[in-house]
mmCIF file of C-alpha atoms in Angstrom:
data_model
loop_
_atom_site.group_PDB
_atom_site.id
_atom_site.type_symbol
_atom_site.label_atom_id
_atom_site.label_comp_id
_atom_site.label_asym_id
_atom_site.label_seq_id
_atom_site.Cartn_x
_atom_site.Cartn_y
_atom_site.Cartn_z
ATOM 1 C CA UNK A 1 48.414 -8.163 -48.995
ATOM 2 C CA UNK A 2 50.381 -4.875 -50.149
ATOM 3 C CA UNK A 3 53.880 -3.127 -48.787
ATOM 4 C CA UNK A 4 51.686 -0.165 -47.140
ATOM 5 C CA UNK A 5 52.381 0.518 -43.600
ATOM 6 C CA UNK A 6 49.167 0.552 -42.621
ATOM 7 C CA UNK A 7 48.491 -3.600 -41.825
ATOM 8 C CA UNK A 8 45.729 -4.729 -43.942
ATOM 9 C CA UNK A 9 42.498 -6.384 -42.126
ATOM 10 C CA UNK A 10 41.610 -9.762 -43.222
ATOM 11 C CA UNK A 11 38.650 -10.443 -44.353
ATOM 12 C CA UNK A 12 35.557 -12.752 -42.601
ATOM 13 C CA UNK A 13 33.644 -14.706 -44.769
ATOM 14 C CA UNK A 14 30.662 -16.802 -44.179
ATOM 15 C CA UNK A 15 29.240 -20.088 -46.050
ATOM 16 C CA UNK A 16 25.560 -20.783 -44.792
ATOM 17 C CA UNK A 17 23.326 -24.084 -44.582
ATOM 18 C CA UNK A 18 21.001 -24.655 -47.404
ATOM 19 C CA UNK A 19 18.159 -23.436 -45.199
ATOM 20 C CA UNK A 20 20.124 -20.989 -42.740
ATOM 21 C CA UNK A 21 20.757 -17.148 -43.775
ATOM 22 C CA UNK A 22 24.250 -15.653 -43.710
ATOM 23 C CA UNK A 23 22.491 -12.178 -42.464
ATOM 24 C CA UNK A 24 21.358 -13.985 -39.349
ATOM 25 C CA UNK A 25 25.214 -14.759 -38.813
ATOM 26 C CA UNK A 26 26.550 -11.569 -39.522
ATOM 27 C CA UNK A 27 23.910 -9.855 -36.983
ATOM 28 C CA UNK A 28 25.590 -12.338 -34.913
ATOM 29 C CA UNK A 29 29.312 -10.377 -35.133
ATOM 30 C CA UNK A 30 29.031 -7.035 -33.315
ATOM 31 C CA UNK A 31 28.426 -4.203 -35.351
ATOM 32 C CA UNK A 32 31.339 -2.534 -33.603
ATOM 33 C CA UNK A 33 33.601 -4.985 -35.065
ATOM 34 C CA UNK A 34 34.164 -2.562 -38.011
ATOM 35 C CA UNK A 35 37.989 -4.127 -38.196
ATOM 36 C CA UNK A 36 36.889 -7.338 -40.242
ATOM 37 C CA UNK A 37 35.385 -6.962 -43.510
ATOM 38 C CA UNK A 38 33.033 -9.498 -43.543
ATOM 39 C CA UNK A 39 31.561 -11.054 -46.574
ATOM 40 C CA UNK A 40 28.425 -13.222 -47.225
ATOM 41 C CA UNK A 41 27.772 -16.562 -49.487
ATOM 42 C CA UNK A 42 25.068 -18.013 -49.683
ATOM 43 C CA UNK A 43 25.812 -21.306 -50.431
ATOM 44 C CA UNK A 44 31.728 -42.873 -44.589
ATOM 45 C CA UNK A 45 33.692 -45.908 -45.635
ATOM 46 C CA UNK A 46 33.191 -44.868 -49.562
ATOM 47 C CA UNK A 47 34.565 -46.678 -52.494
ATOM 48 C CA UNK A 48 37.094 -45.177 -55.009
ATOM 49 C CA UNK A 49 34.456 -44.159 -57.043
ATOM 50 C CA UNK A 50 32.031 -42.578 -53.834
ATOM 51 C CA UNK A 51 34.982 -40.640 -52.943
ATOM 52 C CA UNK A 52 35.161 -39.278 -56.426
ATOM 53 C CA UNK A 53 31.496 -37.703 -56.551
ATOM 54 C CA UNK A 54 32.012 -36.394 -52.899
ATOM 55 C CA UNK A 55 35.016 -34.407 -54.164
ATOM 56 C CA UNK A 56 32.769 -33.706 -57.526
ATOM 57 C CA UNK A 57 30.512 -32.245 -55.623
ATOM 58 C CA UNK A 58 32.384 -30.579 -53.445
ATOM 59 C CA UNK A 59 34.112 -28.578 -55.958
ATOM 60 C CA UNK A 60 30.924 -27.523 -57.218
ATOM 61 C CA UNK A 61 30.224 -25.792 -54.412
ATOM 62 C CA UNK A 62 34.544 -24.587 -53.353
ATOM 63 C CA UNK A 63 35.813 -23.950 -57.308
ATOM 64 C CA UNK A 64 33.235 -20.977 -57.888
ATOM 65 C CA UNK A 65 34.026 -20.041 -53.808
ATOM 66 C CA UNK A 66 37.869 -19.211 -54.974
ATOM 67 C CA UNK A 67 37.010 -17.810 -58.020
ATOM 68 C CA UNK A 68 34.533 -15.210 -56.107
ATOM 69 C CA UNK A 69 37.477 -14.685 -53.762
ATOM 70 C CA UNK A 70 40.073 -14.137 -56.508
ATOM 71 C CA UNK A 71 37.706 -11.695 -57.821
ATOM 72 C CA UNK A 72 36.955 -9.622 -55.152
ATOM 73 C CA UNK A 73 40.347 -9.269 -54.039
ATOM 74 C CA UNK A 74 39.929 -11.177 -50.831
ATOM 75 C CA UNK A 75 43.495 -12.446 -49.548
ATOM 76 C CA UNK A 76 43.592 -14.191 -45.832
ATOM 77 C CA UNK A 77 40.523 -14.805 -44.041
ATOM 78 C CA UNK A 78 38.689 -15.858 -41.306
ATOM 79 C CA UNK A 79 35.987 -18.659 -42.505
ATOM 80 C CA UNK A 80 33.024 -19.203 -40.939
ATOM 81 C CA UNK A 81 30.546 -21.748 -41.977
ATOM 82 C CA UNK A 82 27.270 -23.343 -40.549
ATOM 83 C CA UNK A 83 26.114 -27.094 -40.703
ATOM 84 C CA UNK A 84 26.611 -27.956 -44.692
ATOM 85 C CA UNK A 85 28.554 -24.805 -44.743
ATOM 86 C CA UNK A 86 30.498 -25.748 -41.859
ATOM 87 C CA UNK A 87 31.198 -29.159 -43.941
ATOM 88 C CA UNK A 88 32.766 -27.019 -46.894
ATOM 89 C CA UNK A 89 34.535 -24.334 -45.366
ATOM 90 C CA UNK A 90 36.350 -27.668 -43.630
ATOM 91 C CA UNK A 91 36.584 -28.934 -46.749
ATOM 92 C CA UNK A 92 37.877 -25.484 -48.702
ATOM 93 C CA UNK A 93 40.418 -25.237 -45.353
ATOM 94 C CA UNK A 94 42.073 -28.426 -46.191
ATOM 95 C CA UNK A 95 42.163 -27.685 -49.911
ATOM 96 C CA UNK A 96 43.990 -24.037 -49.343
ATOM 97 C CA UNK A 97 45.278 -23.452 -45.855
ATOM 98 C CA UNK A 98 47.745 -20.255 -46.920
ATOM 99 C CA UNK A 99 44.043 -18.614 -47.170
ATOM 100 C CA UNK A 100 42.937 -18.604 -43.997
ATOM 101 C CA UNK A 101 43.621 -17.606 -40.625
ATOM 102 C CA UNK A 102 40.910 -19.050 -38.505
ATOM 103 C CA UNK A 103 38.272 -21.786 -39.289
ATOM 104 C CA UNK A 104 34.791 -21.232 -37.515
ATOM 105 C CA UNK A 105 32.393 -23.930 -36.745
ATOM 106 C CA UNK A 106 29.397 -24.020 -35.924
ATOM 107 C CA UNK A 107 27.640 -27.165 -35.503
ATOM 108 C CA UNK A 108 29.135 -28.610 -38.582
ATOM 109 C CA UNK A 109 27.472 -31.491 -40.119
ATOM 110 C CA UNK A 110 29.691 -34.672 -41.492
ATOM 111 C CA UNK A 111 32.283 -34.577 -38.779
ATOM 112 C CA UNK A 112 32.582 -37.943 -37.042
ATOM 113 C CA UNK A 113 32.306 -41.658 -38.380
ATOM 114 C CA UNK A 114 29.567 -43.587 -38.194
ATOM 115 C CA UNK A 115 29.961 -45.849 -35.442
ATOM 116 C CA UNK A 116 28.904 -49.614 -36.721
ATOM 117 C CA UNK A 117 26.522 -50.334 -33.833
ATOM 118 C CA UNK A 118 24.655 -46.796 -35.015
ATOM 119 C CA UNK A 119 24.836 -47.160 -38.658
ATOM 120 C CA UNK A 120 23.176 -51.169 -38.213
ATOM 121 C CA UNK A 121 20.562 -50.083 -35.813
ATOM 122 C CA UNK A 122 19.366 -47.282 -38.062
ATOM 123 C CA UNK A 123 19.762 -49.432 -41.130
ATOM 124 C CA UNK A 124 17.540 -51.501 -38.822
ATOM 125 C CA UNK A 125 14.824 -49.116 -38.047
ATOM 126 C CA UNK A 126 14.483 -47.537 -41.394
ATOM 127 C CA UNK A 127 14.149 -50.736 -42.854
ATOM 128 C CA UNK A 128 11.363 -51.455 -40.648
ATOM 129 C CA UNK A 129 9.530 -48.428 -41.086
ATOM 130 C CA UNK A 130 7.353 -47.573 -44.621
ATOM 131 C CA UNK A 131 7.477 -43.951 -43.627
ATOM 132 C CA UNK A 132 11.621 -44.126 -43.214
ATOM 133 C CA UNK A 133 11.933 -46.295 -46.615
ATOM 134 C CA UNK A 134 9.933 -44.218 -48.221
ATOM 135 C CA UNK A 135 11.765 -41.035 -47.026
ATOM 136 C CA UNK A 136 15.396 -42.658 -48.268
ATOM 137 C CA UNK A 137 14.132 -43.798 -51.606
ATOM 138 C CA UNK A 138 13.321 -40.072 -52.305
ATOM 139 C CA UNK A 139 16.843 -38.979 -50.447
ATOM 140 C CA UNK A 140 18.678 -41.298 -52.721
ATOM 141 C CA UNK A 141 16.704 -40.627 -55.476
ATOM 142 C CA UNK A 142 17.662 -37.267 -55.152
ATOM 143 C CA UNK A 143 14.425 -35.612 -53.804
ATOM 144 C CA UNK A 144 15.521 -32.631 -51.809
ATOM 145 C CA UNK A 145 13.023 -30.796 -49.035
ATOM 146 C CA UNK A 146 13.720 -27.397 -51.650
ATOM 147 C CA UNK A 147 11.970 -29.272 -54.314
ATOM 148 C CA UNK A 148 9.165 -30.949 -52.147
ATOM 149 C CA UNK A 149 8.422 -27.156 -51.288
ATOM 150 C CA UNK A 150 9.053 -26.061 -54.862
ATOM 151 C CA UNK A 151 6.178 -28.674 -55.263
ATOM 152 C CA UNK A 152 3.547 -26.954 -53.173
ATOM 153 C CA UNK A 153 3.773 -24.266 -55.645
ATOM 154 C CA UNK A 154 1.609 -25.083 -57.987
ATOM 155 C CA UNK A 155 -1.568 -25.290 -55.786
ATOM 156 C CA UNK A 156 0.066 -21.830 -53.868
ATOM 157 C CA UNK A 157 0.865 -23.301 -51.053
ATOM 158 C CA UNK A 158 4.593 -23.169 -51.160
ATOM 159 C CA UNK A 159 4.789 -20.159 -48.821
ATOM 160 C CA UNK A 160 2.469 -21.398 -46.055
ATOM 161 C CA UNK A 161 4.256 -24.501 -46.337
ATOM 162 C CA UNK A 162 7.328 -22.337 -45.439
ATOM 163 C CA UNK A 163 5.792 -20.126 -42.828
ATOM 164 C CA UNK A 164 4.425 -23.288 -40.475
ATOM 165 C CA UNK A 165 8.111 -24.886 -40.800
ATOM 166 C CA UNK A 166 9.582 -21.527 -39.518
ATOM 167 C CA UNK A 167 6.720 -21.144 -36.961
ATOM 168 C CA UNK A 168 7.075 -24.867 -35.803
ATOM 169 C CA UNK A 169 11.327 -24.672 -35.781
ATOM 170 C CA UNK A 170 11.576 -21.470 -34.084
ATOM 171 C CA UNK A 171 8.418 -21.133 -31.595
ATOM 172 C CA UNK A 172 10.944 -21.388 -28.731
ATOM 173 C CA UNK A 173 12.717 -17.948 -29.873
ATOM 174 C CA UNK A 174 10.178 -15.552 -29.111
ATOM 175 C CA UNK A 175 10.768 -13.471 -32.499
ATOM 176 C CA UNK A 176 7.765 -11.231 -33.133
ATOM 177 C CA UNK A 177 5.663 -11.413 -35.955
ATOM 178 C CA UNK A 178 7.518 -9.659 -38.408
ATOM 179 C CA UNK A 179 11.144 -11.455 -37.643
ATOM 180 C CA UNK A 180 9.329 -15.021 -38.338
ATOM 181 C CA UNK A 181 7.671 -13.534 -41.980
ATOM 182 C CA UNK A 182 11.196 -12.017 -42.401
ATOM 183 C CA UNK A 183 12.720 -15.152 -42.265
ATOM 184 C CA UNK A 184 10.074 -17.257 -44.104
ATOM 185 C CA UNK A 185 10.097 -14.744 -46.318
ATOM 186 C CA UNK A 186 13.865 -15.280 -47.083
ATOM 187 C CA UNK A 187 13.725 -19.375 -46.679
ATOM 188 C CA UNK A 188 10.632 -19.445 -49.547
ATOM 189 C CA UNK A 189 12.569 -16.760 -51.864
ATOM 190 C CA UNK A 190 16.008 -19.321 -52.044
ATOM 191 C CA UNK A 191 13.736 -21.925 -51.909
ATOM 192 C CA UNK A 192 11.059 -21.332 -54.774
ATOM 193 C CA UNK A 193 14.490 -20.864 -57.256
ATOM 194 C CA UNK A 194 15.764 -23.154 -59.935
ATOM 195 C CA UNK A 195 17.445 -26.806 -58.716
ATOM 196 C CA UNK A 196 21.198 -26.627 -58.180
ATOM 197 C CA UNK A 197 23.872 -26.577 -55.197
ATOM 198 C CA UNK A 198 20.977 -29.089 -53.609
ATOM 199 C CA UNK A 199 21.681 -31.734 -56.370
ATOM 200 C CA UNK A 200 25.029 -32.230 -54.206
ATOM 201 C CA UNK A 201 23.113 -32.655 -50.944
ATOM 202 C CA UNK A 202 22.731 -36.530 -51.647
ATOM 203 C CA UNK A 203 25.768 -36.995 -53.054
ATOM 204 C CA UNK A 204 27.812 -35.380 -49.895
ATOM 205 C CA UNK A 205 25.191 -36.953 -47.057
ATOM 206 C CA UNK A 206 23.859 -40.383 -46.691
ATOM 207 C CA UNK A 207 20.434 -40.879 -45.683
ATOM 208 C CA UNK A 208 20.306 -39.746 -41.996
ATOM 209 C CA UNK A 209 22.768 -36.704 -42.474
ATOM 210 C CA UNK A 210 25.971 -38.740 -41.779
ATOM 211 C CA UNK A 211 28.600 -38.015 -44.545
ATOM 212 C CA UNK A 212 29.997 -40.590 -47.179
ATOM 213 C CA UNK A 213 33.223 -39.335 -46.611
ATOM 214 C CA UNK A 214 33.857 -37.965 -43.050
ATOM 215 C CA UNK A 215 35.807 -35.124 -42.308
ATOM 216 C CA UNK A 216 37.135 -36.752 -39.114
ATOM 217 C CA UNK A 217 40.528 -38.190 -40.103
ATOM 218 C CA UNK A 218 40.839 -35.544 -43.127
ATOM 219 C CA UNK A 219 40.627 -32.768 -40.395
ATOM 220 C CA UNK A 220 42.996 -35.350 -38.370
ATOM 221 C CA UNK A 221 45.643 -35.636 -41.338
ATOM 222 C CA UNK A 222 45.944 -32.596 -42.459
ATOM 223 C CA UNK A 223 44.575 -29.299 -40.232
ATOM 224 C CA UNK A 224 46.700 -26.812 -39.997
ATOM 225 C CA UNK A 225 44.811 -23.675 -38.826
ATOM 226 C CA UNK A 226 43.453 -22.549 -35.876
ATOM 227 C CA UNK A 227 39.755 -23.492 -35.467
ATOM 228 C CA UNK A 228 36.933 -23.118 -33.389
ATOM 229 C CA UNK A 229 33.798 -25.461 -32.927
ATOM 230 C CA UNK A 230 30.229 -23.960 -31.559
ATOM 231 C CA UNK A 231 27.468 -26.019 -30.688
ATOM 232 C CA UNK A 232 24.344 -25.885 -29.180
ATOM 233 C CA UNK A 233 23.218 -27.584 -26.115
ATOM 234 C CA UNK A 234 20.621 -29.048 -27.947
ATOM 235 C CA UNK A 235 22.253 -29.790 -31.343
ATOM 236 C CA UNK A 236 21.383 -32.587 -33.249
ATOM 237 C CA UNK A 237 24.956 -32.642 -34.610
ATOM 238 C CA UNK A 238 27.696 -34.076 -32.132
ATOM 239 C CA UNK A 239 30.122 -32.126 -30.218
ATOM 240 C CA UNK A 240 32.314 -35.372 -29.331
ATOM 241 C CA UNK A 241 34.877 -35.239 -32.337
ATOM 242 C CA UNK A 242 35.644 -31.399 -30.928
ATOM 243 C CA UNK A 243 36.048 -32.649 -27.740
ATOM 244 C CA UNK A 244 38.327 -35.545 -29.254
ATOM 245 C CA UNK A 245 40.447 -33.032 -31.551
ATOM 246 C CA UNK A 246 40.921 -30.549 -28.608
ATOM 247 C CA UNK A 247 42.128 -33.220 -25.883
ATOM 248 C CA UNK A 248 44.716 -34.578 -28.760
ATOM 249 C CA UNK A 249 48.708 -33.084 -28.079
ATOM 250 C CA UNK A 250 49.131 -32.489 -31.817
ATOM 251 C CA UNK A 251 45.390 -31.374 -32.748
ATOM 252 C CA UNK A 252 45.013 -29.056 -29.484
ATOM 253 C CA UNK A 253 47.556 -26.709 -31.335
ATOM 254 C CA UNK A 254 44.884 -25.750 -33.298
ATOM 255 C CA UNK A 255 41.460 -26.853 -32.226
ATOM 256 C CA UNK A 256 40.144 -25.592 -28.811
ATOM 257 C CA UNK A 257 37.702 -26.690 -26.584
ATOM 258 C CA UNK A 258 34.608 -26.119 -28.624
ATOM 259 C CA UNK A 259 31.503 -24.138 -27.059
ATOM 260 C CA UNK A 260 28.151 -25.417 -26.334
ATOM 261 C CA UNK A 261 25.508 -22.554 -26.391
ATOM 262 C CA UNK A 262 22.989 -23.269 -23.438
ATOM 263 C CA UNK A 263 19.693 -22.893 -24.442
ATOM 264 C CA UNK A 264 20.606 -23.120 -28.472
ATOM 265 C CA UNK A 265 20.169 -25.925 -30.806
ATOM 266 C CA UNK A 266 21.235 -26.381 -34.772
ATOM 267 C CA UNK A 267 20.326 -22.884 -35.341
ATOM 268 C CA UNK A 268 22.477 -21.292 -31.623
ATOM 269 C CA UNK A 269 22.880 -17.729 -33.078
ATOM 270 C CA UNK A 270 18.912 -17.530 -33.711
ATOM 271 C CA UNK A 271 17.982 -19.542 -30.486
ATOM 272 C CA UNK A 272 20.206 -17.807 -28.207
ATOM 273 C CA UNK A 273 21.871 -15.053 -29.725
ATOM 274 C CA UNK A 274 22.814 -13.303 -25.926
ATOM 275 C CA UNK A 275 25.135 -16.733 -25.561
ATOM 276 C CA UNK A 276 25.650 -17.072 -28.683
ATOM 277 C CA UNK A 277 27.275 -13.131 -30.389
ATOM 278 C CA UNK A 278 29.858 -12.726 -27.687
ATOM 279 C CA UNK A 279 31.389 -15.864 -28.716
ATOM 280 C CA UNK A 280 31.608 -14.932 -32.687
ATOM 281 C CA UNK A 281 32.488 -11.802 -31.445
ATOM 282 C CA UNK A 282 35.228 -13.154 -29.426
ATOM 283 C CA UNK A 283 37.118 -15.502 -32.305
ATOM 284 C CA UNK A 284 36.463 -13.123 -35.064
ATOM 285 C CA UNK A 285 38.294 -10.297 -33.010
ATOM 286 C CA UNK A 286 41.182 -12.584 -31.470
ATOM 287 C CA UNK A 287 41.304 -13.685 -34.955
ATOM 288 C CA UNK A 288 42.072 -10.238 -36.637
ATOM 289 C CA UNK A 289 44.280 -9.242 -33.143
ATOM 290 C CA UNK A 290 46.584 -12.467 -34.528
ATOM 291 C CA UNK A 291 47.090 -11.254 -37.462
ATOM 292 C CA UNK A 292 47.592 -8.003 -37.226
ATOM 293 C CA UNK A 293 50.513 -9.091 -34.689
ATOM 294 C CA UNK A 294 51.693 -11.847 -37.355
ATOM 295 C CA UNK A 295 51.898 -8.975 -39.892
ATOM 296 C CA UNK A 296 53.704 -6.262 -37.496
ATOM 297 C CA UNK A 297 56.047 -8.856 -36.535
ATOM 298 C CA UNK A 298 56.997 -9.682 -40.255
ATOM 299 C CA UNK A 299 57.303 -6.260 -41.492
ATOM 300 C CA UNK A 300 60.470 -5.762 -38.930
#
């Protein structure tokens, strides 16, 4: 971090959800916040052998992470990752710790375990359901929802398909015309582009979103850095391991209460962004007040 006497500012980064921009997160942090530097990528009970293409694929998503940070010159950080992204920055926080200062959350998908009763009754229903059957057999046969857009192309209706999903998923948020073409604009531009990080999607997530490999007893084992968990009232992804990690006497040193964003779902910092910014603006800015007075204290 360098012997000047001026203390360094960390640095925020942000790792997105397939389907989620980075831009809408970093609207989310207060422009006034000029003290971060905040930087943008857009990015079960398994067997040995499960466990080994989880980490696989992992890595192919964390390995070219640290190399962008080596090369950029980014030392300590504040992470902050959505959904899938929420997933890896977990996963790059228990990898390299010394890297970051705070973890942010925000509705993070492959936290908790999937409780026996839940798992049978959904192996139940899908079984019992053509459509669901259908829909695993392409989720295991790797079939991702980029490449059933990327298969509209060819009759040109790839971007309309895009537009009615943003139209349909955000009609609650009362963006204007332009904001939704903006943003289906962006979600059929990552979307249309060659097959890659989403080969992982099916290796990381079962069938129904629940990991292979939960982070619930990794975070358990081995988290070491403070971090923060924001949901939305109406999240599809559950808040109880948060609740579990912050009423724990070891985990509470780290893990707070997490936040539930009234009126916000998957997507809180689109759905209610006047709940939603004063929060990220919050951690972000109690993160960089830390260490600033970690620093000044060391340099004594």
């Amino acid at each position: 971090m360098g012997r000047s006497s001026r203390v360094p500012f960390p640095t925020s980064d942000v790792i997105r959800n397939g389907g989620a921009n980075s831009h809408q997160i970093e609207s989310a942090i207060s422009a006034k916040d000029k003290q971060a530097d905040l930087k943008k990528v857009d990015a079960w009970n398994a067997s040995a052998e499960e466990k080994k293409a989880v980490k696989d694929a992992e890595d192919f998503f964390l390995k070219p992470f640290e190399e962008w940070r080596k090369n950029v010159g980014i030392g300590e950080m504040i992470l902050i990752g959505h959904s899938l992204g929420g997933y890896l920055a977990s996963s790059y926080c228990l990898q390299n710790p010394e890297k970051l200062i705070k973890l942010i959350l925000l509705s993070p998908v492959g936290v908790p375990e999937v409780p026996p009763d839940m798992q049978r009754q959904f192996q139940e229903r899908t079984d019992g359901d053509w459509r669901l059957r259908w829909a695993r057999s392409l989720w295991e046969g790797g079939t991702t929802p980029q490449q059933l857009v990327r298969n509209f192309g060819w009759v040109g209706a790839s971007r309309w398909f895009t537009s009615s999903i943003v139209e349909r998923r955000f009609k609650h948020c009362g963006f204007d015309a332009d904001a939704k073409k903006n943003i289906a604009g962006y979600l059929h531009s990552i979307t249309i582009l060659p097959r890659s990080g989403e080969d992982c999607i099916s290796t990381i997530l079962k069938f129904g979103a629940w990991a292979r490999v939960p982070l619930m007893n990794r975070i358990k084992s081995y988290l070491k850095i403070p971090t923060v968990f924001i949901y939305g009232k109406n999240d599809w992804m559950d808040p109880t391991p948060a609740y579990q990690f912050s009423s724990d006497s070891e985990m509470a040193k780290y893990v707070s209460k997490p936040y539930i964003i009234p009126k916000g779902g998957h997507h809180m910092y689109l759905e209610n962004p006047v709940a939603c910014n004063p929060v990220l603006h919050k951690e972000v800015t109690d993160g960089v007040k830390s260490f600033i007075a970690k620093k000044k204290e060391a340099d004594k």
